[in-house]
Short mmCIF file of N, CA and C in Angstrom, two decimals:
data_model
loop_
_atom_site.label_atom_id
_atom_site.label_comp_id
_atom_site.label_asym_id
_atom_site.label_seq_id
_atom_site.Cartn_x
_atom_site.Cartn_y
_atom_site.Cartn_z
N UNK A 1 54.73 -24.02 38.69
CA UNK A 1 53.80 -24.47 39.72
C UNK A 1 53.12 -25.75 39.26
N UNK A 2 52.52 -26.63 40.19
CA UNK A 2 51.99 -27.63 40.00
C UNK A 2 50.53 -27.44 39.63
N UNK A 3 49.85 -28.34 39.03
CA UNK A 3 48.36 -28.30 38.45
C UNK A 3 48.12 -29.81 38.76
N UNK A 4 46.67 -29.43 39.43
CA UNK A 4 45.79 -31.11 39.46
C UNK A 4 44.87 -31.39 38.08
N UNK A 5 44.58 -31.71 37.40
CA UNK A 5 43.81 -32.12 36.23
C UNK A 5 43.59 -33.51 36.93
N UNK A 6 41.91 -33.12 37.02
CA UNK A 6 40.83 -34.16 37.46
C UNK A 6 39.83 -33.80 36.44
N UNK A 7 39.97 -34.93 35.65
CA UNK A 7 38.95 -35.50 34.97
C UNK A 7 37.89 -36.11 35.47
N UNK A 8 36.57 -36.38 35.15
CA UNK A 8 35.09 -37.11 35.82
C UNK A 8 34.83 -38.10 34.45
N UNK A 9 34.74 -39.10 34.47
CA UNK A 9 34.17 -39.72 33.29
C UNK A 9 32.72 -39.98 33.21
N UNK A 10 32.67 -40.23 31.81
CA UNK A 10 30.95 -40.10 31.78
C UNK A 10 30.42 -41.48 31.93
N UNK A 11 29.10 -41.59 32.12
CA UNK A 11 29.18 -43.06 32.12
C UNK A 11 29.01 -43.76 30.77
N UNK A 12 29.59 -45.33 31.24
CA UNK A 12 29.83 -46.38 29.92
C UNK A 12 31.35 -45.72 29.42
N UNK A 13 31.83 -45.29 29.89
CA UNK A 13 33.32 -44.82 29.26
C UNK A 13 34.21 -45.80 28.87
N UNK A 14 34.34 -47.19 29.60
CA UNK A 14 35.18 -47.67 29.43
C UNK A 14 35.84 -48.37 28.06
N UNK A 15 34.95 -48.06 26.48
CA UNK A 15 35.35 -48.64 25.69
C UNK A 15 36.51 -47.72 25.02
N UNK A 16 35.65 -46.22 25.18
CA UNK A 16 36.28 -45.37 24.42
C UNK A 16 37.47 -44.79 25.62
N UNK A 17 37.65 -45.15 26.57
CA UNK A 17 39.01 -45.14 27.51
C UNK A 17 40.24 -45.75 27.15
N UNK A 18 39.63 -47.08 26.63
CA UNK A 18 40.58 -48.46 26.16
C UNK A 18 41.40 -47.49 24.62
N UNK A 19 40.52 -47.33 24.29
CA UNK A 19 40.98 -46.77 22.75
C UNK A 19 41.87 -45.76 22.68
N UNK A 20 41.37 -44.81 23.75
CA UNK A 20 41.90 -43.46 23.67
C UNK A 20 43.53 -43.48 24.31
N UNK A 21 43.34 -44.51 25.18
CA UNK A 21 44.75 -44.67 26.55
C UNK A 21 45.80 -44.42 25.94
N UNK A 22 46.39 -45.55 24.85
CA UNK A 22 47.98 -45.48 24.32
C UNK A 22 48.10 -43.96 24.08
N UNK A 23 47.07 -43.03 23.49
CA UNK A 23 48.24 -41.86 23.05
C UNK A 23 47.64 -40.71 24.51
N UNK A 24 47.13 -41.07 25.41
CA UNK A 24 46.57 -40.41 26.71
C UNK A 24 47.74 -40.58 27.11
N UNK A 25 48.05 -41.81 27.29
CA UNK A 25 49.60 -42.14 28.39
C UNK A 25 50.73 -41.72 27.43
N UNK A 26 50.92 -41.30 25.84
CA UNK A 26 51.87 -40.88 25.34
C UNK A 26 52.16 -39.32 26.01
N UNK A 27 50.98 -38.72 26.15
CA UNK A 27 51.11 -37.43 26.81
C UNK A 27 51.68 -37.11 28.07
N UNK A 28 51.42 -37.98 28.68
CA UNK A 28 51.84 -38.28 30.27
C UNK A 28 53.39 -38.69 30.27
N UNK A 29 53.77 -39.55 29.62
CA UNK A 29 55.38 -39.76 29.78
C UNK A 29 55.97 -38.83 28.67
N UNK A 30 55.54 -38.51 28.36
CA UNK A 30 56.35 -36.70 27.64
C UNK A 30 56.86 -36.17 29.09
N UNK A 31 55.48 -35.39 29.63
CA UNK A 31 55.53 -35.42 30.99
C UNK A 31 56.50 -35.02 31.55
N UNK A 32 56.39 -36.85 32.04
CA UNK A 32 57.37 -37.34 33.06
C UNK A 32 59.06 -37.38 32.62
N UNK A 33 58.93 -37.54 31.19
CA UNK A 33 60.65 -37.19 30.63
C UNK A 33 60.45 -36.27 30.40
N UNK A 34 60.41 -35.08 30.04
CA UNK A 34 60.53 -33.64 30.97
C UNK A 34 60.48 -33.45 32.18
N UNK A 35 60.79 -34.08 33.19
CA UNK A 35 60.75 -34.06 34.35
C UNK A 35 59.35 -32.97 35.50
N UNK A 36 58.18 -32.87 34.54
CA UNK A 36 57.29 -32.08 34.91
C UNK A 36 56.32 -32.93 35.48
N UNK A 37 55.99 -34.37 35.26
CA UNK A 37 54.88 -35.22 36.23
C UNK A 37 54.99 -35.27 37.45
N UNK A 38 54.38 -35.36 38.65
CA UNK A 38 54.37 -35.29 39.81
C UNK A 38 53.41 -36.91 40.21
N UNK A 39 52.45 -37.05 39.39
CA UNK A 39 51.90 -37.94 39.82
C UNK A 39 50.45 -38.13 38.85
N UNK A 40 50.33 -39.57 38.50
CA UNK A 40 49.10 -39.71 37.63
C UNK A 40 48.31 -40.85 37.60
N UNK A 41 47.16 -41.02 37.33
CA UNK A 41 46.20 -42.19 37.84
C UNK A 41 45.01 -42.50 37.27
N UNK A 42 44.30 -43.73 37.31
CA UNK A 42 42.70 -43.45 37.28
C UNK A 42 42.19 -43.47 38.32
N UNK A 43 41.21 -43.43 38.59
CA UNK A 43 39.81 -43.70 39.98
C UNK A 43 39.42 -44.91 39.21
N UNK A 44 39.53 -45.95 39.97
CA UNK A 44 38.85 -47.24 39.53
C UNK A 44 37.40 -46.90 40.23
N UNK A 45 36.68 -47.69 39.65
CA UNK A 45 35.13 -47.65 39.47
C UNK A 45 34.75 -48.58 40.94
N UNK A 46 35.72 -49.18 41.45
CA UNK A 46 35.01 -50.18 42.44
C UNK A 46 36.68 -50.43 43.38
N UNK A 47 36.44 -50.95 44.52
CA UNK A 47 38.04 -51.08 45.65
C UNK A 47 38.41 -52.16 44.80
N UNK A 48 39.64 -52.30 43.89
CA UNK A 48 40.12 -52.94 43.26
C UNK A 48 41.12 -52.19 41.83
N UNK A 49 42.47 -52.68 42.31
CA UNK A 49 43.65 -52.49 41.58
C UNK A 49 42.98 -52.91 40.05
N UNK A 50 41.83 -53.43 39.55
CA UNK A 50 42.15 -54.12 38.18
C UNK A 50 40.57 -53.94 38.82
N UNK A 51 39.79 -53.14 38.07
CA UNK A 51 38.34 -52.96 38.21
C UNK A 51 37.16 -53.78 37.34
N UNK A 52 38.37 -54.46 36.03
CA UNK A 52 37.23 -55.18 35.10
C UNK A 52 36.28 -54.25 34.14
N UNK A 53 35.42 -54.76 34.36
CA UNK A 53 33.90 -54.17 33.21
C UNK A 53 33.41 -53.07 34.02
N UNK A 54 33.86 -52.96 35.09
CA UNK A 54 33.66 -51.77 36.20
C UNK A 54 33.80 -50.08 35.52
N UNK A 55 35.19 -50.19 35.00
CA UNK A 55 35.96 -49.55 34.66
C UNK A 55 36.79 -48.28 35.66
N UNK A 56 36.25 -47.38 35.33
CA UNK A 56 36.84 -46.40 36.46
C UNK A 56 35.86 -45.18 36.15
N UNK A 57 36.00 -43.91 37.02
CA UNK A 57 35.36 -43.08 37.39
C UNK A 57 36.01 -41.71 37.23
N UNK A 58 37.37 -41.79 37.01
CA UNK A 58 38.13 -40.84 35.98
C UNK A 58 39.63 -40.75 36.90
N UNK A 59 40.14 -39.74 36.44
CA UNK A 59 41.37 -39.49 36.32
C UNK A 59 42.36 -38.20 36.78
N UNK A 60 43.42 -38.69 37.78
CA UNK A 60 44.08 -37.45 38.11
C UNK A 60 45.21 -37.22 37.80
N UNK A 61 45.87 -36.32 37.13
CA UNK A 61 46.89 -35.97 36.77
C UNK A 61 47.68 -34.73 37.73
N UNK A 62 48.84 -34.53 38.58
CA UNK A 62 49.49 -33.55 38.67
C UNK A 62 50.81 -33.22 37.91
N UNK A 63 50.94 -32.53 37.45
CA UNK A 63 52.03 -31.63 36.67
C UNK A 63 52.15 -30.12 36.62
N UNK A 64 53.45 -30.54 36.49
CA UNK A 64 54.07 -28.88 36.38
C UNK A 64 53.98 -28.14 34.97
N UNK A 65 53.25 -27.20 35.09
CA UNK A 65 53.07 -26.20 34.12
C UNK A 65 53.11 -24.38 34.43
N UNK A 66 53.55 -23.82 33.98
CA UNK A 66 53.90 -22.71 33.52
C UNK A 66 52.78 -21.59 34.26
N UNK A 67 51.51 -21.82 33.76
CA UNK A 67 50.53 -21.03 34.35
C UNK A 67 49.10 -21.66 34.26
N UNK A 68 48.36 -21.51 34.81
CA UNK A 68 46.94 -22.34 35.11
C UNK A 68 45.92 -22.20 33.50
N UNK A 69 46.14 -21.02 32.46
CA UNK A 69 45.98 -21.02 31.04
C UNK A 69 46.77 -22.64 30.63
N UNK A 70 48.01 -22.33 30.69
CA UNK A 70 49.21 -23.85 29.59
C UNK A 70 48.32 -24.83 30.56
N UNK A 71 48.08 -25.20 31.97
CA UNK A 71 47.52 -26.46 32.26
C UNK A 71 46.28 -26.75 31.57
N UNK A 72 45.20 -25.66 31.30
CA UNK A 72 44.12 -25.82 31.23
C UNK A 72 43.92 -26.24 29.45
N UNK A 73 44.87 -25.83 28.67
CA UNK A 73 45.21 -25.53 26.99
C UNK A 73 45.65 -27.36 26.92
N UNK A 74 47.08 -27.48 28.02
CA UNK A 74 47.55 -28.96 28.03
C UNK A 74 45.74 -30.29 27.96
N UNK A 75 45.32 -29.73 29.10
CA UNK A 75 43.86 -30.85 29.91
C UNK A 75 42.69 -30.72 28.23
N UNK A 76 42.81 -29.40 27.70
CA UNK A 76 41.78 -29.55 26.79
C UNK A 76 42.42 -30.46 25.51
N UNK A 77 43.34 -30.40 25.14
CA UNK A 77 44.26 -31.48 24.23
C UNK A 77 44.07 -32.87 24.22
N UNK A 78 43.68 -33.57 25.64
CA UNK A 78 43.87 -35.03 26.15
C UNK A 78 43.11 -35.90 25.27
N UNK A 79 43.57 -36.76 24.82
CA UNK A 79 42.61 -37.80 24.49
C UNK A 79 41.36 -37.79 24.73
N UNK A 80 41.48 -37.87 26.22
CA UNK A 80 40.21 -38.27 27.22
C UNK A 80 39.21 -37.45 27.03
N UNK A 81 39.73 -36.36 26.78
CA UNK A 81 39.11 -34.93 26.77
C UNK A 81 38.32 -35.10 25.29
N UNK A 82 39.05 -34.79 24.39
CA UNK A 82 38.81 -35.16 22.96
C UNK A 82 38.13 -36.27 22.24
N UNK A 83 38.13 -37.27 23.17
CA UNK A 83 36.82 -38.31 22.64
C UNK A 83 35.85 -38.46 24.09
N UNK A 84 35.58 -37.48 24.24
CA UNK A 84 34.52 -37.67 25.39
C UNK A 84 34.33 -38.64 26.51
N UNK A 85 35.85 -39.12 26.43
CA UNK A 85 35.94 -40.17 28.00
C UNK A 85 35.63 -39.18 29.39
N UNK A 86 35.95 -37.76 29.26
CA UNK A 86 35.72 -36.97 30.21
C UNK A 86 34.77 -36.58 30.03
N UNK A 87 33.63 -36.73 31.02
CA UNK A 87 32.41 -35.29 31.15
C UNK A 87 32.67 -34.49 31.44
N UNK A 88 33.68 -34.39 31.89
CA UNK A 88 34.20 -32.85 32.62
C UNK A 88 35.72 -32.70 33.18
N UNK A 89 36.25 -31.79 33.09
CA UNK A 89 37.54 -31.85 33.55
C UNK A 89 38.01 -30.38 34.38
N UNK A 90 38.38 -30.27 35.22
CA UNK A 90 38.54 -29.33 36.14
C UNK A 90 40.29 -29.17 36.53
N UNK A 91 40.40 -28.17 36.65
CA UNK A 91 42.43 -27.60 36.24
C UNK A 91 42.44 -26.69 37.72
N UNK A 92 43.20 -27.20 38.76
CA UNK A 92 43.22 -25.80 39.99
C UNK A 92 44.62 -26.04 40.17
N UNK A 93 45.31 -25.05 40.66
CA UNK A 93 46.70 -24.94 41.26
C UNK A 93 46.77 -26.03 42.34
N UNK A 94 48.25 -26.52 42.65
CA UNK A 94 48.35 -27.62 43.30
C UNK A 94 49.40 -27.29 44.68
N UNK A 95 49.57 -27.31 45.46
CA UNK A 95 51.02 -26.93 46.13
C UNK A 95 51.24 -28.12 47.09
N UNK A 96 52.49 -29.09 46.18
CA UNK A 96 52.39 -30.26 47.42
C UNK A 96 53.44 -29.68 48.20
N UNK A 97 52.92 -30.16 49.53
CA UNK A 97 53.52 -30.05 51.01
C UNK A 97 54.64 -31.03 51.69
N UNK A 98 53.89 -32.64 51.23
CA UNK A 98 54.47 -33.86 51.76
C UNK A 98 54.09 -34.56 50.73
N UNK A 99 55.35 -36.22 50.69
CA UNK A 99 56.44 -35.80 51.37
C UNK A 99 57.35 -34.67 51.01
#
């Protein structure tokens, strides 16, 4: 089944985001070559592809995992998670419909 992992970032995140990213996105294209990503992103901080000093406002991940425990075990592992780019991170079942 699919899992949303939405992260909230805290504020001023954006230094320790920069830092944390390369092995955040190493996790993510594991992922995706396992053929388990569905879809992944940040929330930019402001309407703009490239937000600047803005930074962003956090992060959504969908993937396929096993049971809502392995998503929630996977989300506590993250970088983001692990150096406090996340204030919070929230794991619910996903069921896409479309396309």
């Amino acid at each position: 089944m699919f899992y949303a992992i939405m992260g909230t970032d805290r504020d001023d995140s954006l230094e320790a985001r920069l830092a944390a990213r390369p092995k955040h996105l190493e996790r993510i294209k594991a992922l995706q070559e396992e053929g388990r990503l569905l879809m992944a992103g940040p929330h930019p901080a402001i309407d703009s592809e490239d937000p600047g000093p803005a930074g962003f406002t956090g992060s959504l991940i969908v993937a396929e995992f096993d049971s809502l425990e392995e998503a929630k075990a996977w989300a506590e592992q993250d970088p983001y998670t692990l150096t406090s780019v996340f204030a919070s991170v929230s794991v619910r079942p996903y069921k896409k419909v479309l396309p």
